[in-house]
Amino acid sequence: MLDKIGKEFDFQQRALNLRAYRQEVIASNIANADTPNYKAVDFDFKQALQSAQGSQNKLALNVTDARHLPGDAAGAAGKPAVQYRNAVQQSLDGNTVDMDVERAAFADNALQYQSTLTFLSKRISSLNTAITGGGQ
């Protein structure tokens, strides 16, 4: 029973984790807006989510010693690889961060994150109602 409930939230959990990581990446770009030669980075959320869904049957790494950490062959902590963002207009110091683009991406990602949380909250509430019988 709990396995079915876990599978119910698996997709949303992956989406939230990727949204949180993307927020970190965008925040890093904003924080380095004045750093000479800093190149803005980002990743394709749709591709990363498809990749995360496809890696459900991933290969586990061999643990041959009790001190080894369990892992998988998906990469560094399952985080997608970031790519350099195309600069709209590079600054004289070589920095490619465009604050308008970063602010828009940050706001959009925050909105998507919040909507996923709202969806999860409503889903958990409806499952709770189904399990408890609606407070009868």
PDB file of N, CA and C in Angstrom, residues 45-130:
ATOM      1  N   PHE A  45      15.020  22.138 -18.316  1.00  0.00           N
ATOM      2  CA  PHE A  45      14.230  21.459 -17.294  1.00  0.00           C
ATOM      3  C   PHE A  45      13.476  20.272 -17.872  1.00  0.00           C
ATOM      4  N   LYS A  46      12.869  20.443 -19.027  1.00  0.00           N
ATOM      5  CA  LYS A  46      12.079  19.377 -19.640  1.00  0.00           C
ATOM      6  C   LYS A  46      12.953  18.147 -19.915  1.00  0.00           C
ATOM      7  N   GLN A  47      14.114  18.378 -20.481  1.00  0.00           N
ATOM      8  CA  GLN A  47      15.025  17.272 -20.781  1.00  0.00           C
ATOM      9  C   GLN A  47      15.509  16.606 -19.492  1.00  0.00           C
ATOM     10  N   ALA A  48      15.800  17.410 -18.481  1.00  0.00           N
ATOM     11  CA  ALA A  48      16.274  16.859 -17.208  1.00  0.00           C
ATOM     12  C   ALA A  48      15.199  16.016 -16.530  1.00  0.00           C
ATOM     13  N   LEU A  49      13.943  16.466 -16.615  1.00  0.00           N
ATOM     14  CA  LEU A  49      12.851  15.709 -16.007  1.00  0.00           C
ATOM     15  C   LEU A  49      12.617  14.404 -16.762  1.00  0.00           C
ATOM     16  N   GLN A  50      12.696  14.446 -18.083  1.00  0.00           N
ATOM     17  CA  GLN A  50      12.555  13.219 -18.864  1.00  0.00           C
ATOM     18  C   GLN A  50      13.683  12.245 -18.541  1.00  0.00           C
ATOM     19  N   SER A  51      14.865  12.775 -18.386  1.00  0.00           N
ATOM     20  CA  SER A  51      16.010  11.940 -18.043  1.00  0.00           C
ATOM     21  C   SER A  51      15.834  11.327 -16.650  1.00  0.00           C
ATOM     22  N   ALA A  52      15.329  12.117 -15.713  1.00  0.00           N
ATOM     23  CA  ALA A  52      15.108  11.618 -14.353  1.00  0.00           C
ATOM     24  C   ALA A  52      14.037  10.538 -14.350  1.00  0.00           C
ATOM     25  N   GLN A  53      13.006  10.688 -15.159  1.00  0.00           N
ATOM     26  CA  GLN A  53      11.967   9.667 -15.249  1.00  0.00           C
ATOM     27  C   GLN A  53      12.501   8.402 -15.899  1.00  0.00           C
ATOM     28  N   GLY A  54      13.382   8.565 -16.879  1.00  0.00           N
ATOM     29  CA  GLY A  54      13.951   7.414 -17.565  1.00  0.00           C
ATOM     30  C   GLY A  54      14.955   6.661 -16.728  1.00  0.00           C
ATOM     31  N   SER A  55      15.475   7.305 -15.697  1.00  0.00           N
ATOM     32  CA  SER A  55      16.503   6.667 -14.871  1.00  0.00           C
ATOM     33  C   SER A  55      15.911   5.907 -13.693  1.00  0.00           C
ATOM     34  N   GLN A  56      14.611   5.612 -13.741  1.00  0.00           N
ATOM     35  CA  GLN A  56      14.001   4.855 -12.653  1.00  0.00           C
ATOM     36  C   GLN A  56      14.605   3.465 -12.538  1.00  0.00           C
ATOM     37  N   ASN A  57      14.972   2.894 -13.660  1.00  0.00           N
ATOM     38  CA  ASN A  57      15.575   1.567 -13.653  1.00  0.00           C
ATOM     39  C   ASN A  57      17.085   1.675 -13.796  1.00  0.00           C
ATOM     40  N   LYS A  58      17.678   2.567 -13.046  1.00  0.00           N
ATOM     41  CA  LYS A  58      19.107   2.816 -13.162  1.00  0.00           C
ATOM     42  C   LYS A  58      19.921   1.707 -12.505  1.00  0.00           C
ATOM     43  N   LEU A  59      21.134   1.612 -12.928  1.00  0.00           N
ATOM     44  CA  LEU A  59      22.033   0.604 -12.385  1.00  0.00           C
ATOM     45  C   LEU A  59      22.635   1.099 -11.085  1.00  0.00           C
ATOM     46  N   ALA A  60      22.633   0.248 -10.087  1.00  0.00           N
ATOM     47  CA  ALA A  60      23.248   0.595  -8.819  1.00  0.00           C
ATOM     48  C   ALA A  60      24.745   0.304  -8.901  1.00  0.00           C
ATOM     49  N   LEU A  61      25.521   1.131  -8.236  1.00  0.00           N
ATOM     50  CA  LEU A  61      26.957   0.909  -8.184  1.00  0.00           C
ATOM     51  C   LEU A  61      27.259  -0.165  -7.140  1.00  0.00           C
ATOM     52  N   ASN A  62      28.310  -0.903  -7.368  1.00  0.00           N
ATOM     53  CA  ASN A  62      28.727  -1.962  -6.462  1.00  0.00           C
ATOM     54  C   ASN A  62      29.252  -1.373  -5.157  1.00  0.00           C
ATOM     55  N   VAL A  63      28.781  -1.869  -4.033  1.00  0.00           N
ATOM     56  CA  VAL A  63      29.291  -1.474  -2.725  1.00  0.00           C
ATOM     57  C   VAL A  63      30.059  -2.664  -2.181  1.00  0.00           C
ATOM     58  N   THR A  64      31.382  -2.536  -2.163  1.00  0.00           N
ATOM     59  CA  THR A  64      32.219  -3.657  -1.745  1.00  0.00           C
ATOM     60  C   THR A  64      32.815  -3.464  -0.361  1.00  0.00           C
ATOM     61  N   ASP A  65      32.522  -2.332   0.268  1.00  0.00           N
ATOM     62  CA  ASP A  65      33.060  -2.043   1.595  1.00  0.00           C
ATOM     63  C   ASP A  65      31.989  -1.302   2.378  1.00  0.00           C
ATOM     64  N   ALA A  66      31.936  -1.526   3.672  1.00  0.00           N
ATOM     65  CA  ALA A  66      30.919  -0.883   4.505  1.00  0.00           C
ATOM     66  C   ALA A  66      31.055   0.635   4.517  1.00  0.00           C
ATOM     67  N   ARG A  67      32.237   1.141   4.184  1.00  0.00           N
ATOM     68  CA  ARG A  67      32.451   2.588   4.184  1.00  0.00           C
ATOM     69  C   ARG A  67      32.038   3.245   2.869  1.00  0.00           C
ATOM     70  N   HIS A  68      31.687   2.446   1.852  1.00  0.00           N
ATOM     71  CA  HIS A  68      31.255   3.005   0.569  1.00  0.00           C
ATOM     72  C   HIS A  68      29.863   3.614   0.695  1.00  0.00           C
ATOM     73  N   LEU A  69      29.650   4.671  -0.044  1.00  0.00           N
ATOM     74  CA  LEU A  69      28.332   5.283  -0.100  1.00  0.00           C
ATOM     75  C   LEU A  69      27.555   4.671  -1.260  1.00  0.00           C
ATOM     76  N   PRO A  70      26.283   4.362  -1.050  1.00  0.00           N
ATOM     77  CA  PRO A  70      25.506   3.825  -2.165  1.00  0.00           C
ATOM     78  C   PRO A  70      25.328   4.910  -3.224  1.00  0.00           C
ATOM     79  N   GLY A  71      25.283   4.513  -4.461  1.00  0.00           N
ATOM     80  CA  GLY A  71      25.123   5.473  -5.540  1.00  0.00           C
ATOM     81  C   GLY A  71      24.530   4.817  -6.751  1.00  0.00           C
ATOM     82  N   ASP A  72      24.436   5.587  -7.815  1.00  0.00           N
ATOM     83  CA  ASP A  72      23.930   5.046  -9.057  1.00  0.00           C
ATOM     84  C   ASP A  72      24.782   5.555 -10.201  1.00  0.00           C
ATOM     85  N   ALA A  73      24.556   4.992 -11.365  1.00  0.00           N
ATOM     86  CA  ALA A  73      25.345   5.354 -12.534  1.00  0.00           C
ATOM     87  C   ALA A  73      24.778   6.564 -13.257  1.00  0.00           C
ATOM     88  N   ALA A  74      23.833   7.266 -12.650  1.00  0.00           N
ATOM     89  CA  ALA A  74      23.180   8.402 -13.305  1.00  0.00           C
ATOM     90  C   ALA A  74      24.033   9.663 -13.288  1.00  0.00           C
ATOM     91  N   GLY A  75      25.006   9.743 -12.425  1.00  0.00           N
ATOM     92  CA  GLY A  75      25.840  10.936 -12.384  1.00  0.00           C
ATOM     93  C   GLY A  75      25.929  11.494 -10.983  1.00  0.00           C
ATOM     94  N   ALA A  76      26.487  12.679 -10.880  1.00  0.00           N
ATOM     95  CA  ALA A  76      26.715  13.305  -9.583  1.00  0.00           C
ATOM     96  C   ALA A  76      25.397  13.677  -8.923  1.00  0.00           C
ATOM     97  N   ALA A  77      24.985  12.840  -7.981  1.00  0.00           N
ATOM     98  CA  ALA A  77      23.780  13.056  -7.187  1.00  0.00           C
ATOM     99  C   ALA A  77      22.539  13.230  -8.046  1.00  0.00           C
ATOM    100  N   GLY A  78      22.544  12.749  -9.282  1.00  0.00           N
ATOM    101  CA  GLY A  78      21.390  12.826 -10.152  1.00  0.00           C
ATOM    102  C   GLY A  78      21.087  14.213 -10.668  1.00  0.00           C
ATOM    103  N   LYS A  79      21.993  15.141 -10.493  1.00  0.00           N
ATOM    104  CA  LYS A  79      21.760  16.506 -10.953  1.00  0.00           C
ATOM    105  C   LYS A  79      22.089  16.614 -12.439  1.00  0.00           C
ATOM    106  N   PRO A  80      21.282  17.368 -13.164  1.00  0.00           N
ATOM    107  CA  PRO A  80      21.558  17.518 -14.597  1.00  0.00           C
ATOM    108  C   PRO A  80      22.792  18.379 -14.841  1.00  0.00           C
ATOM    109  N   ALA A  81      23.410  18.144 -15.959  1.00  0.00           N
ATOM    110  CA  ALA A  81      24.586  18.936 -16.325  1.00  0.00           C
ATOM    111  C   ALA A  81      24.135  20.324 -16.783  1.00  0.00           C
ATOM    112  N   VAL A  82      24.799  21.330 -16.263  1.00  0.00           N
ATOM    113  CA  VAL A  82      24.474  22.688 -16.679  1.00  0.00           C
ATOM    114  C   VAL A  82      25.250  23.035 -17.943  1.00  0.00           C
ATOM    115  N   GLN A  83      24.663  23.933 -18.715  1.00  0.00           N
ATOM    116  CA  GLN A  83      25.294  24.391 -19.946  1.00  0.00           C
ATOM    117  C   GLN A  83      25.352  25.904 -19.917  1.00  0.00           C
ATOM    118  N   TYR A  84      26.306  26.448 -20.648  1.00  0.00           N
ATOM    119  CA  TYR A  84      26.415  27.895 -20.721  1.00  0.00           C
ATOM    120  C   TYR A  84      25.205  28.460 -21.437  1.00  0.00           C
ATOM    121  N   ARG A  85      24.687  29.538 -20.896  1.00  0.00           N
ATOM    122  CA  ARG A  85      23.556  30.217 -21.512  1.00  0.00           C
ATOM    123  C   ARG A  85      24.091  31.164 -22.581  1.00  0.00           C
ATOM    124  N   ASN A  86      23.405  31.228 -23.708  1.00  0.00           N
ATOM    125  CA  ASN A  86      23.806  32.142 -24.771  1.00  0.00           C
ATOM    126  C   ASN A  86      23.628  33.580 -24.304  1.00  0.00           C
ATOM    127  N   ALA A  87      24.668  34.352 -24.438  1.00  0.00           N
ATOM    128  CA  ALA A  87      24.633  35.739 -23.996  1.00  0.00           C
ATOM    129  C   ALA A  87      23.873  36.596 -24.995  1.00  0.00           C
ATOM    130  N   VAL A  88      22.971  37.428 -24.472  1.00  0.00           N
ATOM    131  CA  VAL A  88      22.272  38.382 -25.326  1.00  0.00           C
ATOM    132  C   VAL A  88      23.252  39.479 -25.721  1.00  0.00           C
ATOM    133  N   GLN A  89      23.956  39.987 -24.728  1.00  0.00           N
ATOM    134  CA  GLN A  89      24.994  40.979 -24.980  1.00  0.00           C
ATOM    135  C   GLN A  89      26.050  40.835 -23.895  1.00  0.00           C
ATOM    136  N   GLN A  90      27.216  40.394 -24.291  1.00  0.00           N
ATOM    137  CA  GLN A  90      28.304  40.190 -23.347  1.00  0.00           C
ATOM    138  C   GLN A  90      28.852  41.540 -22.893  1.00  0.00           C
ATOM    139  N   SER A  91      29.191  41.627 -21.603  1.00  0.00           N
ATOM    140  CA  SER A  91      29.739  42.869 -21.084  1.00  0.00           C
ATOM    141  C   SER A  91      31.221  42.980 -21.435  1.00  0.00           C
ATOM    142  N   LEU A  92      31.791  44.137 -21.191  1.00  0.00           N
ATOM    143  CA  LEU A  92      33.192  44.367 -21.514  1.00  0.00           C
ATOM    144  C   LEU A  92      34.140  43.500 -20.691  1.00  0.00           C
ATOM    145  N   ASP A  93      33.709  43.118 -19.486  1.00  0.00           N
ATOM    146  CA  ASP A  93      34.577  42.290 -18.641  1.00  0.00           C
ATOM    147  C   ASP A  93      34.393  40.792 -18.899  1.00  0.00           C
ATOM    148  N   GLY A  94      33.610  40.405 -19.907  1.00  0.00           N
ATOM    149  CA  GLY A  94      33.445  39.005 -20.267  1.00  0.00           C
ATOM    150  C   GLY A  94      32.317  38.297 -19.541  1.00  0.00           C
ATOM    151  N   ASN A  95      31.580  38.993 -18.686  1.00  0.00           N
ATOM    152  CA  ASN A  95      30.472  38.409 -17.948  1.00  0.00           C
ATOM    153  C   ASN A  95      29.263  38.299 -18.873  1.00  0.00           C
ATOM    154  N   THR A  96      28.585  37.127 -18.867  1.00  0.00           N
ATOM    155  CA  THR A  96      27.438  36.926 -19.755  1.00  0.00           C
ATOM    156  C   THR A  96      26.099  36.920 -19.022  1.00  0.00           C
ATOM    157  N   VAL A  97      26.075  37.331 -17.759  1.00  0.00           N
ATOM    158  CA  VAL A  97      24.829  37.357 -16.992  1.00  0.00           C
ATOM    159  C   VAL A  97      23.996  38.560 -17.423  1.00  0.00           C
ATOM    160  N   ASP A  98      22.771  38.289 -17.888  1.00  0.00           N
ATOM    161  CA  ASP A  98      21.807  39.336 -18.222  1.00  0.00           C
ATOM    162  C   ASP A  98      20.765  39.330 -17.112  1.00  0.00           C
ATOM    163  N   MET A  99      20.756  40.357 -16.290  1.00  0.00           N
ATOM    164  CA  MET A  99      19.902  40.384 -15.115  1.00  0.00           C
ATOM    165  C   MET A  99      18.418  40.290 -15.464  1.00  0.00           C
ATOM    166  N   ASP A 100      17.997  40.843 -16.590  1.00  0.00           N
ATOM    167  CA  ASP A 100      16.588  40.738 -16.981  1.00  0.00           C
ATOM    168  C   ASP A 100      16.219  39.281 -17.261  1.00  0.00           C
ATOM    169  N   VAL A 101      17.068  38.579 -17.972  1.00  0.00           N
ATOM    170  CA  VAL A 101      16.832  37.160 -18.272  1.00  0.00           C
ATOM    171  C   VAL A 101      16.842  36.348 -16.985  1.00  0.00           C
ATOM    172  N   GLU A 102      17.787  36.622 -16.110  1.00  0.00           N
ATOM    173  CA  GLU A 102      17.901  35.864 -14.861  1.00  0.00           C
ATOM    174  C   GLU A 102      16.704  36.100 -13.946  1.00  0.00           C
ATOM    175  N   ARG A 103      16.278  37.350 -13.828  1.00  0.00           N
ATOM    176  CA  ARG A 103      15.116  37.651 -12.979  1.00  0.00           C
ATOM    177  C   ARG A 103      13.866  36.970 -13.509  1.00  0.00           C
ATOM    178  N   ALA A 104      13.678  36.986 -14.822  1.00  0.00           N
ATOM    179  CA  ALA A 104      12.510  36.340 -15.420  1.00  0.00           C
ATOM    180  C   ALA A 104      12.555  34.829 -15.204  1.00  0.00           C
ATOM    181  N   ALA A 105      13.719  34.234 -15.398  1.00  0.00           N
ATOM    182  CA  ALA A 105      13.866  32.789 -15.188  1.00  0.00           C
ATOM    183  C   ALA A 105      13.644  32.431 -13.718  1.00  0.00           C
ATOM    184  N   PHE A 106      14.161  33.263 -12.819  1.00  0.00           N
ATOM    185  CA  PHE A 106      14.007  33.027 -11.386  1.00  0.00           C
ATOM    186  C   PHE A 106      12.535  33.078 -10.987  1.00  0.00           C
ATOM    187  N   ALA A 107      11.822  34.106 -11.455  1.00  0.00           N
ATOM    188  CA  ALA A 107      10.402  34.258 -11.120  1.00  0.00           C
ATOM    189  C   ALA A 107       9.573  33.120 -11.708  1.00  0.00           C
ATOM    190  N   ASP A 108       9.837  32.755 -12.952  1.00  0.00           N
ATOM    191  CA  ASP A 108       9.099  31.661 -13.590  1.00  0.00           C
ATOM    192  C   ASP A 108       9.336  30.342 -12.854  1.00  0.00           C
ATOM    193  N   ASN A 109      10.577  30.057 -12.522  1.00  0.00           N
ATOM    194  CA  ASN A 109      10.900  28.822 -11.824  1.00  0.00           C
ATOM    195  C   ASN A 109      10.270  28.797 -10.433  1.00  0.00           C
ATOM    196  N   ALA A 110      10.272  29.932  -9.737  1.00  0.00           N
ATOM    197  CA  ALA A 110       9.649  30.002  -8.412  1.00  0.00           C
ATOM    198  C   ALA A 110       8.147  29.755  -8.510  1.00  0.00           C
ATOM    199  N   LEU A 111       7.513  30.298  -9.542  1.00  0.00           N
ATOM    200  CA  LEU A 111       6.082  30.089  -9.744  1.00  0.00           C
ATOM    201  C   LEU A 111       5.784  28.619 -10.035  1.00  0.00           C
ATOM    202  N   GLN A 112       6.607  28.000 -10.872  1.00  0.00           N
ATOM    203  CA  GLN A 112       6.430  26.580 -11.184  1.00  0.00           C
ATOM    204  C   GLN A 112       6.633  25.716  -9.939  1.00  0.00           C
ATOM    205  N   TYR A 113       7.616  26.062  -9.128  1.00  0.00           N
ATOM    206  CA  TYR A 113       7.882  25.331  -7.887  1.00  0.00           C
ATOM    207  C   TYR A 113       6.672  25.426  -6.957  1.00  0.00           C
ATOM    208  N   GLN A 114       6.153  26.645  -6.803  1.00  0.00           N
ATOM    209  CA  GLN A 114       5.007  26.854  -5.920  1.00  0.00           C
ATOM    210  C   GLN A 114       3.769  26.124  -6.426  1.00  0.00           C
ATOM    211  N   SER A 115       3.558  26.105  -7.728  1.00  0.00           N
ATOM    212  CA  SER A 115       2.387  25.404  -8.267  1.00  0.00           C
ATOM    213  C   SER A 115       2.505  23.897  -8.056  1.00  0.00           C
ATOM    214  N   THR A 116       3.707  23.358  -8.157  1.00  0.00           N
ATOM    215  CA  THR A 116       3.911  21.932  -7.888  1.00  0.00           C
ATOM    216  C   THR A 116       3.632  21.626  -6.418  1.00  0.00           C
ATOM    217  N   LEU A 117       4.080  22.512  -5.519  1.00  0.00           N
ATOM    218  CA  LEU A 117       3.791  22.323  -4.093  1.00  0.00           C
ATOM    219  C   LEU A 117       2.295  22.383  -3.809  1.00  0.00           C
ATOM    220  N   THR A 118       1.596  23.302  -4.467  1.00  0.00           N
ATOM    221  CA  THR A 118       0.152  23.416  -4.282  1.00  0.00           C
ATOM    222  C   THR A 118      -0.546  22.156  -4.766  1.00  0.00           C
ATOM    223  N   PHE A 119      -0.123  21.645  -5.927  1.00  0.00           N
ATOM    224  CA  PHE A 119      -0.700  20.410  -6.446  1.00  0.00           C
ATOM    225  C   PHE A 119      -0.483  19.262  -5.464  1.00  0.00           C
ATOM    226  N   LEU A 120       0.737  19.136  -4.955  1.00  0.00           N
ATOM    227  CA  LEU A 120       1.041  18.066  -3.998  1.00  0.00           C
ATOM    228  C   LEU A 120       0.212  18.197  -2.728  1.00  0.00           C
ATOM    229  N   SER A 121       0.067  19.403  -2.246  1.00  0.00           N
ATOM    230  CA  SER A 121      -0.713  19.641  -1.036  1.00  0.00           C
ATOM    231  C   SER A 121      -2.166  19.214  -1.236  1.00  0.00           C
ATOM    232  N   LYS A 122      -2.742  19.577  -2.371  1.00  0.00           N
ATOM    233  CA  LYS A 122      -4.124  19.188  -2.659  1.00  0.00           C
ATOM    234  C   LYS A 122      -4.250  17.670  -2.810  1.00  0.00           C
ATOM    235  N   ARG A 123      -3.260  17.061  -3.432  1.00  0.00           N
ATOM    236  CA  ARG A 123      -3.286  15.613  -3.633  1.00  0.00           C
ATOM    237  C   ARG A 123      -3.175  14.880  -2.287  1.00  0.00           C
ATOM    238  N   ILE A 124      -2.289  15.346  -1.430  1.00  0.00           N
ATOM    239  CA  ILE A 124      -2.140  14.735  -0.100  1.00  0.00           C
ATOM    240  C   ILE A 124      -3.420  14.918   0.705  1.00  0.00           C
ATOM    241  N   SER A 125      -4.030  16.079   0.601  1.00  0.00           N
ATOM    242  CA  SER A 125      -5.273  16.343   1.305  1.00  0.00           C
ATOM    243  C   SER A 125      -6.383  15.407   0.830  1.00  0.00           C
ATOM    244  N   SER A 126      -6.481  15.189  -0.479  1.00  0.00           N
ATOM    245  CA  SER A 126      -7.514  14.298  -0.990  1.00  0.00           C
ATOM    246  C   SER A 126      -7.246  12.843  -0.599  1.00  0.00           C
ATOM    247  N   LEU A 127      -5.979  12.422  -0.585  1.00  0.00           N
ATOM    248  CA  LEU A 127      -5.667  11.071  -0.132  1.00  0.00           C
ATOM    249  C   LEU A 127      -5.962  10.905   1.354  1.00  0.00           C
ATOM    250  N   ASN A 128      -5.675  11.923   2.134  1.00  0.00           N
ATOM    251  CA  ASN A 128      -5.953  11.886   3.560  1.00  0.00           C
ATOM    252  C   ASN A 128      -7.471  11.768   3.805  1.00  0.00           C
ATOM    253  N   THR A 129      -8.229  12.512   3.013  1.00  0.00           N
ATOM    254  CA  THR A 129      -9.677  12.435   3.128  1.00  0.00           C
ATOM    255  C   THR A 129     -10.174  11.042   2.755  1.00  0.00           C
ATOM    256  N   ALA A 130      -9.602  10.458   1.716  1.00  0.00           N
ATOM    257  CA  ALA A 130     -10.004   9.118   1.303  1.00  0.00           C
ATOM    258  C   ALA A 130      -9.648   8.075   2.362  1.00  0.00           C
TER     259      ALA A 130
END
